[in-house]
PDB file of C-alpha atoms in Angstrom:
ATOM      1  CA  MET A  21      58.795 -13.197   2.663  1.00  0.00           C
ATOM      2  CA  ARG A  22      56.694 -12.693   0.263  1.00  0.00           C
ATOM      3  CA  THR A  23      54.919 -15.910   0.553  1.00  0.00           C
ATOM      4  CA  ILE A  24      53.848 -14.873   3.785  1.00  0.00           C
ATOM      5  CA  ARG A  25      52.734 -11.567   3.057  1.00  0.00           C
ATOM      6  CA  MET A  26      50.032 -12.525   0.352  1.00  0.00           C
ATOM      7  CA  ARG A  27      49.485 -15.039   2.971  1.00  0.00           C
ATOM      8  CA  ARG A  28      49.171 -11.895   5.535  1.00  0.00           C
ATOM      9  CA  THR A  29      47.195 -10.190   2.592  1.00  0.00           C
ATOM     10  CA  THR A  30      44.778 -13.173   2.348  1.00  0.00           C
ATOM     11  CA  ARG A  31      44.320 -13.261   5.676  1.00  0.00           C
ATOM     12  CA  GLY A  32      42.703  -9.228   5.903  1.00  0.00           C
ATOM     13  CA  MET A  33      40.697  -9.404   2.987  1.00  0.00           C
ATOM     14  CA  ARG A  34      38.805 -12.497   4.256  1.00  0.00           C
ATOM     15  CA  THR A  35      38.657 -11.056   7.734  1.00  0.00           C
ATOM     16  CA  ALA A  36      37.733  -7.217   5.921  1.00  0.00           C
ATOM     17  CA  ALA A  37      35.002  -9.913   4.023  1.00  0.00           C
ATOM     18  CA  GLY A  38      33.491 -11.344   6.727  1.00  0.00           C
ATOM     19  CA  ALA A  39      32.897  -7.930   8.727  1.00  0.00           C
ATOM     20  CA  VAL A  40      31.297  -6.270   5.392  1.00  0.00           C
ATOM     21  CA  THR A  41      29.093  -8.728   4.892  1.00  0.00           C
ATOM     22  CA  ALA A  42      28.253  -9.297   8.677  1.00  0.00           C
ATOM     23  CA  GLY A  43      27.388  -5.879   8.541  1.00  0.00           C
ATOM     24  CA  VAL A  44      25.592  -6.326   5.210  1.00  0.00           C
ATOM     25  CA  PHE A  45      23.440  -8.760   7.433  1.00  0.00           C
ATOM     26  CA  LEU A  46      22.200  -6.748  10.193  1.00  0.00           C
ATOM     27  CA  LEU A  47      21.275  -3.785   8.267  1.00  0.00           C
ATOM     28  CA  LEU A  48      18.990  -6.399   6.100  1.00  0.00           C
ATOM     29  CA  GLY A  49      17.927  -7.410   9.595  1.00  0.00           C
ATOM     30  CA  GLY A  50      17.057  -4.030  11.962  1.00  0.00           C
ATOM     31  CA  THR A  51      15.864  -2.287   8.666  1.00  0.00           C
ATOM     32  CA  MET A  52      13.609  -5.026   6.884  1.00  0.00           C
ATOM     33  CA  SER A  53      10.637  -5.012   9.305  1.00  0.00           C
ATOM     34  CA  PRO A  54       9.830  -1.755   9.266  1.00  0.00           C
ATOM     35  CA  ALA A  55       8.479  -1.987   5.476  1.00  0.00           C
ATOM     36  CA  VAL A  56       7.326  -5.355   6.370  1.00  0.00           C
ATOM     37  CA  ALA A  57       5.122  -4.170   8.928  1.00  0.00           C
ATOM     38  CA  ASP A  58       3.681  -1.429   6.452  1.00  0.00           C
ATOM     39  CA  SER A  59       2.168  -4.591   4.535  1.00  0.00           C
ATOM     40  CA  SER A  60      -0.021  -5.408   7.235  1.00  0.00           C
ATOM     41  CA  PRO A  61      -3.211  -3.991   7.771  1.00  0.00           C
ATOM     42  CA  SER A  62      -4.884  -2.208  10.023  1.00  0.00           C
ATOM     43  CA  ALA A  63      -7.375  -4.081  11.127  1.00  0.00           C
ATOM     44  CA  SER A  64      -6.028  -7.735  12.797  1.00  0.00           C
ATOM     45  CA  PRO A  65      -9.291  -9.810  11.514  1.00  0.00           C
ATOM     46  CA  SER A  66      -9.898 -13.420  12.715  1.00  0.00           C
ATOM     47  CA  ASP A  67      -9.802 -16.370  10.727  1.00  0.00           C
ATOM     48  CA  ASP A  68     -13.604 -16.663   9.496  1.00  0.00           C
ATOM     49  CA  GLY A  69     -12.443 -13.139   7.777  1.00  0.00           C
ATOM     50  CA  SER A  70     -14.369 -11.136  10.253  1.00  0.00           C
ATOM     51  CA  ASP A  71     -12.867  -8.711  13.136  1.00  0.00           C
ATOM     52  CA  GLY A  72     -14.667  -9.383  16.022  1.00  0.00           C
ATOM     53  CA  GLY A  73     -18.293  -8.061  15.275  1.00  0.00           C
ATOM     54  CA  ASP A  74     -16.704  -4.584  14.913  1.00  0.00           C
ATOM     55  CA  ALA A  75     -17.313  -4.764  11.271  1.00  0.00           C
ATOM     56  CA  PRO A  76     -19.805  -2.219   9.770  1.00  0.00           C
ATOM     57  CA  THR A  77     -23.120  -3.519   8.930  1.00  0.00           C
ATOM     58  CA  GLU A  78     -23.778  -1.179   6.339  1.00  0.00           C
ATOM     59  CA  ALA A  79     -23.385   0.999   4.180  1.00  0.00           C
ATOM     60  CA  GLY A  80     -24.018   4.957   3.070  1.00  0.00           C
ATOM     61  CA  THR A  81     -25.990   5.486  -0.154  1.00  0.00           C
ATOM     62  CA  SER A  82     -23.908   8.221  -1.004  1.00  0.00           C
ATOM     63  CA  PHE A  83     -19.902   9.865  -1.149  1.00  0.00           C
ATOM     64  CA  ARG A  84     -20.935  12.056   2.301  1.00  0.00           C
ATOM     65  CA  THR A  85     -22.615   9.020   4.104  1.00  0.00           C
ATOM     66  CA  ALA A  86     -20.053   6.396   2.727  1.00  0.00           C
ATOM     67  CA  THR A  87     -19.413   3.890   5.284  1.00  0.00           C
ATOM     68  CA  GLU A  88     -16.082   3.645   6.847  1.00  0.00           C
ATOM     69  CA  ILE A  89     -14.060   0.662   6.796  1.00  0.00           C
ATOM     70  CA  GLU A  90     -10.998  -0.271   7.778  1.00  0.00           C
ATOM     71  CA  GLN A  91      -8.363  -2.675   5.973  1.00  0.00           C
ATOM     72  CA  GLY A  92      -8.642  -5.766   6.877  1.00  0.00           C
ATOM     73  CA  GLN A  93     -12.183  -5.580   7.798  1.00  0.00           C
ATOM     74  CA  LYS A  94     -15.354  -7.389   6.462  1.00  0.00           C
ATOM     75  CA  ALA A  95     -18.203  -4.581   5.988  1.00  0.00           C
ATOM     76  CA  THR A  96     -21.805  -6.744   5.846  1.00  0.00           C
ATOM     77  CA  ALA A  97     -24.859  -4.218   4.298  1.00  0.00           C
ATOM     78  CA  SER A  98     -28.366  -5.640   2.973  1.00  0.00           C
ATOM     79  CA  ALA A  99     -30.352  -3.830   0.804  1.00  0.00           C
ATOM     80  CA  SER A 100     -31.929  -4.369  -2.919  1.00  0.00           C
ATOM     81  CA  THR A 101     -31.463  -4.105  -6.622  1.00  0.00           C
ATOM     82  CA  GLY A 102     -31.078  -0.300  -7.705  1.00  0.00           C
ATOM     83  CA  ASP A 103     -29.494   0.342  -4.746  1.00  0.00           C
ATOM     84  CA  TYR A 104     -25.741   2.586  -5.027  1.00  0.00           C
ATOM     85  CA  LEU A 105     -23.573   0.914  -1.671  1.00  0.00           C
ATOM     86  CA  TYR A 106     -21.271   3.064  -0.696  1.00  0.00           C
ATOM     87  CA  TRP A 107     -18.071   2.488   1.859  1.00  0.00           C
ATOM     88  CA  SER A 108     -14.899   4.518   2.099  1.00  0.00           C
ATOM     89  CA  PHE A 109     -11.227   3.038   3.451  1.00  0.00           C
ATOM     90  CA  PRO A 110      -7.923   4.665   3.671  1.00  0.00           C
ATOM     91  CA  ALA A 111      -4.943   4.018   1.279  1.00  0.00           C
ATOM     92  CA  ASP A 112      -1.856   5.600   1.709  1.00  0.00           C
ATOM     93  CA  ALA A 113       1.903   5.488  -0.380  1.00  0.00           C
ATOM     94  CA  GLY A 114       3.672   1.940  -1.444  1.00  0.00           C
ATOM     95  CA  GLY A 115      -0.059   0.122  -1.294  1.00  0.00           C
ATOM     96  CA  ARG A 116      -1.484  -2.061  -3.464  1.00  0.00           C
ATOM     97  CA  PRO A 117      -4.911  -2.102  -2.636  1.00  0.00           C
ATOM     98  CA  THR A 118      -7.410  -5.309  -3.715  1.00  0.00           C
ATOM     99  CA  VAL A 119     -11.607  -4.202  -3.238  1.00  0.00           C
ATOM    100  CA  LYS A 120     -13.429  -7.831  -3.362  1.00  0.00           C
ATOM    101  CA  ALA A 121     -16.999  -8.088  -3.171  1.00  0.00           C
ATOM    102  CA  THR A 122     -19.866 -10.735  -2.601  1.00  0.00           C
ATOM    103  CA  VAL A 123     -23.585 -10.032  -3.052  1.00  0.00           C
ATOM    104  CA  LYS A 124     -25.605 -13.064  -2.233  1.00  0.00           C
ATOM    105  CA  LEU A 125     -29.210 -13.511  -3.965  1.00  0.00           C
ATOM    106  CA  PRO A 126     -32.145 -15.276  -2.298  1.00  0.00           C
ATOM    107  CA  ASP A 127     -33.039 -17.956  -4.127  1.00  0.00           C
ATOM    108  CA  SER A 128     -36.721 -16.576  -4.150  1.00  0.00           C
ATOM    109  CA  ALA A 129     -36.069 -13.867  -6.311  1.00  0.00           C
ATOM    110  CA  ARG A 130     -32.908 -14.383  -8.306  1.00  0.00           C
ATOM    111  CA  SER A 131     -32.651 -11.816 -11.648  1.00  0.00           C
ATOM    112  CA  SER A 132     -30.056 -11.806 -14.326  1.00  0.00           C
ATOM    113  CA  ALA A 133     -28.676  -8.339 -13.192  1.00  0.00           C
ATOM    114  CA  THR A 134     -25.208  -7.080 -14.215  1.00  0.00           C
ATOM    115  CA  TRP A 135     -22.888  -5.491 -10.869  1.00  0.00           C
ATOM    116  CA  GLN A 136     -20.064  -3.700 -10.748  1.00  0.00           C
ATOM    117  CA  ILE A 137     -17.838  -2.337  -8.506  1.00  0.00           C
ATOM    118  CA  ASP A 138     -16.250   1.307  -8.858  1.00  0.00           C
ATOM    119  CA  VAL A 139     -13.518   2.453  -6.623  1.00  0.00           C
ATOM    120  CA  TYR A 140     -13.234   6.882  -6.413  1.00  0.00           C
ATOM    121  CA  ASP A 141     -10.184   8.153  -5.094  1.00  0.00           C
ATOM    122  CA  GLY A 142     -10.307  11.021  -2.395  1.00  0.00           C
ATOM    123  CA  LEU A 143     -10.898  13.879  -5.572  1.00  0.00           C
ATOM    124  CA  ARG A 144     -13.643  11.007  -7.387  1.00  0.00           C
ATOM    125  CA  ARG A 145     -12.013  10.247  -9.375  1.00  0.00           C
ATOM    126  CA  ARG A 146     -12.750   7.086 -10.909  1.00  0.00           C
ATOM    127  CA  GLN A 147      -9.696   4.518 -10.239  1.00  0.00           C
ATOM    128  CA  ALA A 148      -8.511   2.531 -13.535  1.00  0.00           C
ATOM    129  CA  CYS A 149      -8.699  -1.333 -11.908  1.00  0.00           C
ATOM    130  CA  GLN A 150      -5.280  -2.028 -12.689  1.00  0.00           C
ATOM    131  CA  TYR A 151      -6.784  -6.305 -12.491  1.00  0.00           C
ATOM    132  CA  GLY A 152     -10.263  -7.945 -11.506  1.00  0.00           C
ATOM    133  CA  ALA A 153     -13.539  -8.794 -12.208  1.00  0.00           C
ATOM    134  CA  GLN A 154     -15.098  -5.319 -11.629  1.00  0.00           C
ATOM    135  CA  THR A 155     -18.184  -6.264 -13.326  1.00  0.00           C
ATOM    136  CA  ARG A 156     -20.279  -9.779 -13.727  1.00  0.00           C
ATOM    137  CA  VAL A 157     -23.214 -10.251 -14.795  1.00  0.00           C
ATOM    138  CA  ALA A 158     -24.984 -13.126 -12.453  1.00  0.00           C
ATOM    139  CA  GLY A 159     -27.142 -15.723 -13.607  1.00  0.00           C
ATOM    140  CA  ALA A 160     -30.599 -17.123 -14.043  1.00  0.00           C
ATOM    141  CA  ASP A 161     -29.130 -19.938 -11.276  1.00  0.00           C
ATOM    142  CA  ALA A 162     -26.541 -17.927  -9.470  1.00  0.00           C
ATOM    143  CA  GLY A 163     -26.351 -17.990  -5.824  1.00  0.00           C
ATOM    144  CA  SER A 164     -24.009 -15.432  -5.876  1.00  0.00           C
ATOM    145  CA  VAL A 165     -22.386 -13.256  -7.673  1.00  0.00           C
ATOM    146  CA  ASP A 166     -17.957 -12.297  -7.103  1.00  0.00           C
ATOM    147  CA  LEU A 167     -16.073  -8.892  -8.105  1.00  0.00           C
ATOM    148  CA  SER A 168     -12.604  -7.996  -7.177  1.00  0.00           C
ATOM    149  CA  CYS A 169     -11.047  -4.873  -8.056  1.00  0.00           C
ATOM    150  CA  THR A 170      -6.580  -4.295  -7.423  1.00  0.00           C
ATOM    151  CA  LEU A 171      -5.400  -0.973  -7.537  1.00  0.00           C
ATOM    152  CA  ARG A 172      -2.011   0.358  -9.971  1.00  0.00           C
ATOM    153  CA  THR A 173       0.471   1.164  -6.780  1.00  0.00           C
ATOM    154  CA  VAL A 174      -0.936   4.222  -4.796  1.00  0.00           C
ATOM    155  CA  ARG A 175       1.975   7.319  -5.223  1.00  0.00           C
ATOM    156  CA  ALA A 176       3.013   9.528  -2.727  1.00  0.00           C
ATOM    157  CA  TRP A 177       2.982  11.753  -5.159  1.00  0.00           C
ATOM    158  CA  SER A 178       2.056  12.846  -8.681  1.00  0.00           C
ATOM    159  CA  GLU A 179       1.862  15.396 -11.762  1.00  0.00           C
ATOM    160  CA  GLN A 180      -1.181  18.053 -10.931  1.00  0.00           C
ATOM    161  CA  TRP A 181      -2.801  16.249 -15.037  1.00  0.00           C
ATOM    162  CA  ALA A 182      -2.099  12.352 -14.123  1.00  0.00           C
ATOM    163  CA  ASN A 183      -4.621  10.673 -12.956  1.00  0.00           C
ATOM    164  CA  ASP A 184      -2.714   8.144 -10.164  1.00  0.00           C
ATOM    165  CA  PRO A 185      -3.943   6.982  -7.204  1.00  0.00           C
ATOM    166  CA  LEU A 186      -3.012   9.095  -4.414  1.00  0.00           C
ATOM    167  CA  PRO A 187      -2.312   8.960  -0.697  1.00  0.00           C
ATOM    168  CA  GLY A 188      -5.675   9.637   0.816  1.00  0.00           C
ATOM    169  CA  THR A 189      -9.648   8.327   1.249  1.00  0.00           C
ATOM    170  CA  TYR A 190     -10.362   5.871  -0.680  1.00  0.00           C
ATOM    171  CA  TYR A 191     -14.653   5.444  -2.403  1.00  0.00           C
ATOM    172  CA  VAL A 192     -16.129   1.735  -3.287  1.00  0.00           C
ATOM    173  CA  ARG A 193     -19.560   1.873  -4.476  1.00  0.00           C
ATOM    174  CA  LEU A 194     -21.663  -1.067  -5.399  1.00  0.00           C
ATOM    175  CA  THR A 195     -24.458  -1.384  -7.720  1.00  0.00           C
ATOM    176  CA  ALA A 196     -26.751  -3.377 -10.754  1.00  0.00           C
ATOM    177  CA  THR A 197     -27.036  -2.182 -14.260  1.00  0.00           C
ATOM    178  CA  ASP A 198     -29.383  -3.219 -16.071  1.00  0.00           C
ATOM    179  CA  LEU A 199     -31.791  -3.745 -14.805  1.00  0.00           C
ATOM    180  CA  GLY A 200     -35.697  -4.479 -15.835  1.00  0.00           C
ATOM    181  CA  THR A 201     -38.821  -3.081 -14.453  1.00  0.00           C
ATOM    182  CA  ALA A 202     -39.478  -6.954 -12.519  1.00  0.00           C
ATOM    183  CA  ASP A 203     -35.816  -6.948 -11.437  1.00  0.00           C
ATOM    184  CA  LEU A 204     -35.943  -3.851  -9.014  1.00  0.00           C
ATOM    185  CA  GLY A 205     -36.339  -4.203  -5.234  1.00  0.00           C
ATOM    186  CA  VAL A 206     -34.840  -7.878  -5.478  1.00  0.00           C
ATOM    187  CA  PRO A 207     -33.120  -8.217  -1.651  1.00  0.00           C
ATOM    188  CA  VAL A 208     -29.445  -8.781  -1.520  1.00  0.00           C
ATOM    189  CA  ASN A 209     -27.098  -8.845   0.653  1.00  0.00           C
ATOM    190  CA  ALA A 210     -23.965  -7.815  -0.222  1.00  0.00           C
ATOM    191  CA  GLU A 211     -20.058  -8.223   1.481  1.00  0.00           C
ATOM    192  CA  ILE A 212     -16.980  -6.452   0.766  1.00  0.00           C
ATOM    193  CA  GLN A 213     -13.523  -6.904   1.819  1.00  0.00           C
ATOM    194  CA  VAL A 214     -10.189  -4.391   1.308  1.00  0.00           C
ATOM    195  CA  ASP A 215      -6.891  -5.394   1.653  1.00  0.00           C
ATOM    196  CA  SER A 216      -3.401  -4.465   0.427  1.00  0.00           C
ATOM    197  CA  LYS A 217      -0.309  -5.314  -0.489  1.00  0.00           C
ATOM    198  CA  HIS A 218       3.316  -3.207   0.038  1.00  0.00           C
ATOM    199  CA  ILE A 219       4.795  -2.383  -2.886  1.00  0.00           C
ATOM    200  CA  GLY A 220       8.399  -1.484  -1.759  1.00  0.00           C
ATOM    201  CA  GLY A 221      11.100   0.856  -2.987  1.00  0.00           C
ATOM    202  CA  SER A 222      10.473  -0.120  -6.714  1.00  0.00           C
ATOM    203  CA  ALA A 223       6.800   2.350  -6.349  1.00  0.00           C
ATOM    204  CA  ALA A 224       8.873   4.961  -4.613  1.00  0.00           C
ATOM    205  CA  VAL A 225       9.030   8.502  -6.306  1.00  0.00           C
ATOM    206  CA  ASP A 226      10.644  11.195  -4.756  1.00  0.00           C
ATOM    207  CA  GLY A 227       7.849  13.702  -3.716  1.00  0.00           C
ATOM    208  CA  SER A 228       4.791  13.684  -1.154  1.00  0.00           C
ATOM    209  CA  LEU A 229       2.054  15.759  -0.982  1.00  0.00           C
ATOM    210  CA  ALA A 230       1.258  18.117   1.556  1.00  0.00           C
ATOM    211  CA  GLU A 231      -1.821  16.444   2.661  1.00  0.00           C
ATOM    212  CA  PRO A 232      -3.327  13.669   2.376  1.00  0.00           C
ATOM    213  CA  LEU A 233      -7.271  13.641   0.082  1.00  0.00           C
ATOM    214  CA  VAL A 234      -8.986  13.173   2.854  1.00  0.00           C
ATOM    215  CA  PRO A 235     -12.311  15.052   2.526  1.00  0.00           C
ATOM    216  CA  GLY A 236     -12.005  17.956   5.430  1.00  0.00           C
ATOM    217  CA  ILE A 237      -8.775  17.621   6.461  1.00  0.00           C
ATOM    218  CA  ALA A 238      -7.746  20.815   5.017  1.00  0.00           C
ATOM    219  CA  MET A 239     -10.480  23.066   6.236  1.00  0.00           C
ATOM    220  CA  THR A 240      -9.696  21.718   9.481  1.00  0.00           C
ATOM    221  CA  THR A 241      -5.735  22.273   9.642  1.00  0.00           C
ATOM    222  CA  GLU A 242      -6.704  25.680   8.876  1.00  0.00           C
ATOM    223  CA  GLU A 243      -9.317  26.357  11.405  1.00  0.00           C
ATOM    224  CA  SER A 244      -7.231  24.777  14.015  1.00  0.00           C
ATOM    225  CA  ASP A 245      -4.541  27.209  12.764  1.00  0.00           C
ATOM    226  CA  GLU A 246      -7.316  30.013  13.371  1.00  0.00           C
ATOM    227  CA  ALA A 247      -8.239  28.705  16.873  1.00  0.00           C
ATOM    228  CA  GLU A 248      -5.467  26.907  18.285  1.00  0.00           C
ATOM    229  CA  GLY A 249      -5.623  26.824  22.302  1.00  0.00           C
ATOM    230  CA  SER A 250      -9.119  27.016  22.165  1.00  0.00           C
ATOM    231  CA  ASP A 251     -11.087  23.783  22.896  1.00  0.00           C
ATOM    232  CA  ASP A 252     -14.218  24.197  20.844  1.00  0.00           C
ATOM    233  CA  SER A 253     -12.372  24.631  17.251  1.00  0.00           C
ATOM    234  CA  PRO A 254     -14.823  23.199  15.074  1.00  0.00           C
ATOM    235  CA  THR A 255     -13.908  20.104  12.843  1.00  0.00           C
ATOM    236  CA  ALA A 256     -15.188  19.131   9.783  1.00  0.00           C
ATOM    237  CA  VAL A 257     -13.066  16.238   8.769  1.00  0.00           C
ATOM    238  CA  LEU A 258     -15.348  14.085   6.687  1.00  0.00           C
ATOM    239  CA  SER A 259     -13.310  10.619   7.227  1.00  0.00           C
ATOM    240  CA  SER A 260     -11.891   9.648  10.130  1.00  0.00           C
ATOM    241  CA  LEU A 261     -10.245   6.739   9.745  1.00  0.00           C
ATOM    242  CA  GLU A 262      -6.176   6.808   9.039  1.00  0.00           C
ATOM    243  CA  PRO A 263      -3.262   4.432   9.108  1.00  0.00           C
ATOM    244  CA  ASP A 264      -1.946   2.782  12.301  1.00  0.00           C
ATOM    245  CA  ASP A 265       1.442   4.372  12.166  1.00  0.00           C
ATOM    246  CA  GLY A 266      -0.459   7.881  10.595  1.00  0.00           C
ATOM    247  CA  TRP A 267      -0.028   9.323   6.674  1.00  0.00           C
ATOM    248  CA  ALA A 268       2.701   9.473   5.240  1.00  0.00           C
ATOM    249  CA  SER A 269       3.963   6.353   6.322  1.00  0.00           C
ATOM    250  CA  GLY A 270       5.635   4.946   3.014  1.00  0.00           C
ATOM    251  CA  TRP A 271       8.303   7.399   3.335  1.00  0.00           C
ATOM    252  CA  TRP A 272      10.060   3.645   4.324  1.00  0.00           C
ATOM    253  CA  SER A 273      10.842   2.053   1.042  1.00  0.00           C
ATOM    254  CA  ASP A 274      14.122  -0.971   0.810  1.00  0.00           C
ATOM    255  CA  ARG A 275      15.779   1.322  -1.537  1.00  0.00           C
ATOM    256  CA  TRP A 276      17.600   2.784   1.158  1.00  0.00           C
ATOM    257  CA  VAL A 277      18.580  -0.896   2.482  1.00  0.00           C
ATOM    258  CA  TRP A 278      20.141  -1.621  -1.269  1.00  0.00           C
ATOM    259  CA  THR A 279      21.391   1.686  -0.727  1.00  0.00           C
ATOM    260  CA  ALA A 280      23.666   0.912   1.909  1.00  0.00           C
ATOM    261  CA  VAL A 281      24.343  -2.548   1.126  1.00  0.00           C
ATOM    262  CA  GLY A 282      25.736  -1.543  -2.555  1.00  0.00           C
ATOM    263  CA  GLY A 283      27.788   1.302  -0.430  1.00  0.00           C
ATOM    264  CA  MET A 284      29.482  -1.338   1.450  1.00  0.00           C
ATOM    265  CA  LEU A 285      30.042  -3.558  -1.434  1.00  0.00           C
ATOM    266  CA  ALA A 286      32.319  -0.919  -3.184  1.00  0.00           C
ATOM    267  CA  ALA A 287      33.550   0.019  -0.169  1.00  0.00           C
ATOM    268  CA  LEU A 288      34.317  -4.131   0.307  1.00  0.00           C
ATOM    269  CA  ALA A 289      35.438  -3.840  -4.050  1.00  0.00           C
ATOM    270  CA  GLY A 290      37.764  -1.512  -2.892  1.00  0.00           C
ATOM    271  CA  VAL A 291      39.565  -2.896   0.010  1.00  0.00           C
ATOM    272  CA  GLY A 292      40.319  -6.065  -1.528  1.00  0.00           C
ATOM    273  CA  GLY A 293      41.541  -4.386  -4.637  1.00  0.00           C
ATOM    274  CA  TYR A 294      44.101  -2.052  -2.974  1.00  0.00           C
ATOM    275  CA  ALA A 295      45.094  -5.632  -1.464  1.00  0.00           C
ATOM    276  CA  LEU A 296      46.149  -7.519  -4.357  1.00  0.00           C
ATOM    277  CA  THR A 297      47.385  -4.272  -6.052  1.00  0.00           C
ATOM    278  CA  ARG A 298      50.274  -3.139  -3.662  1.00  0.00           C
ATOM    279  CA  GLY A 299      52.807  -5.791  -3.621  1.00  0.00           C
ATOM    280  CA  SER A 300      54.522  -6.356  -0.016  1.00  0.00           C
ATOM    281  CA  GLY A 301      55.579  -3.176  -0.729  1.00  0.00           C
ATOM    282  CA  ARG A 302      59.348  -4.063   0.829  1.00  0.00           C
ATOM    283  CA  PRO A 303      62.170  -3.906  -2.539  1.00  0.00           C
ATOM    284  CA  SER A 304      63.366  -7.225  -3.964  1.00  0.00           C
ATOM    285  CA  GLN A 305      66.327  -8.886  -2.215  1.00  0.00           C
ATOM    286  CA  VAL A 306      69.372  -8.753  -4.714  1.00  0.00           C
ATOM    287  CA  PRO A 307      71.810 -11.933  -4.271  1.00  0.00           C
ATOM    288  CA  PRO A 308      75.344 -11.138  -3.645  1.00  0.00           C
ATOM    289  CA  GLY A 309      76.667 -11.658  -6.350  1.00  0.00           C
ATOM    290  CA  ALA A 310      74.019 -10.295  -9.248  1.00  0.00           C
TER     291      ALA A 310
END
């Protein structure tokens, strides 16, 4: 009788384990797709890196006139050495943006200038590059210069004294430094592209900004509240680009998934431990005459 009871207990444990395992796979399959969707760029570039002719072909000359580009777009611009070229792009929480720039120099007038890219956040604070060639010297026989800058992971919230990357508009500045008089005015062609990698729950923090660091968004919010219902309310947003699924799209992280998986495994361990330690539930039969 006890052997039969133990077989039934083992069969019940296998059934419970199968049910919990199936639930874990269903949870992982149904919840990992939003995290994968967050990692996709906001634009859909073609195979050659362009987006079908809609990418910008010029750059701004200051923060206020920075040309807006979406992540995944390859923007181009024609300029001269000595010019300051500015672009802006949106970055949301949980992403790690990478800025890549290529400066093509003409064969007729090449200079040994030092090219540099700098990245600033919505508060115009210069952000340090986690890795990448942020500064490079163009050799006398170089036809192009490749630059890159990978930022730290954008955080949803940070202390006021910290310089952590926060959600909002980011600015890219490309320029040549250490120029001589003879090197000024050399025509060049610049290409720039921004991509972002979604990091996930390892970079999640407990907190979020009330509004992303987009220039003018606070002023627009106040004006819209005061002029609610009117069609002629002014707008003051200096940057119109945002992620496809809106700001603060990084509220989801795989931390939720692993928390649920840990809870299921703990429940399975509790069921298995109880089934192994509770015994047959019946008093042992004493043989007659014992």
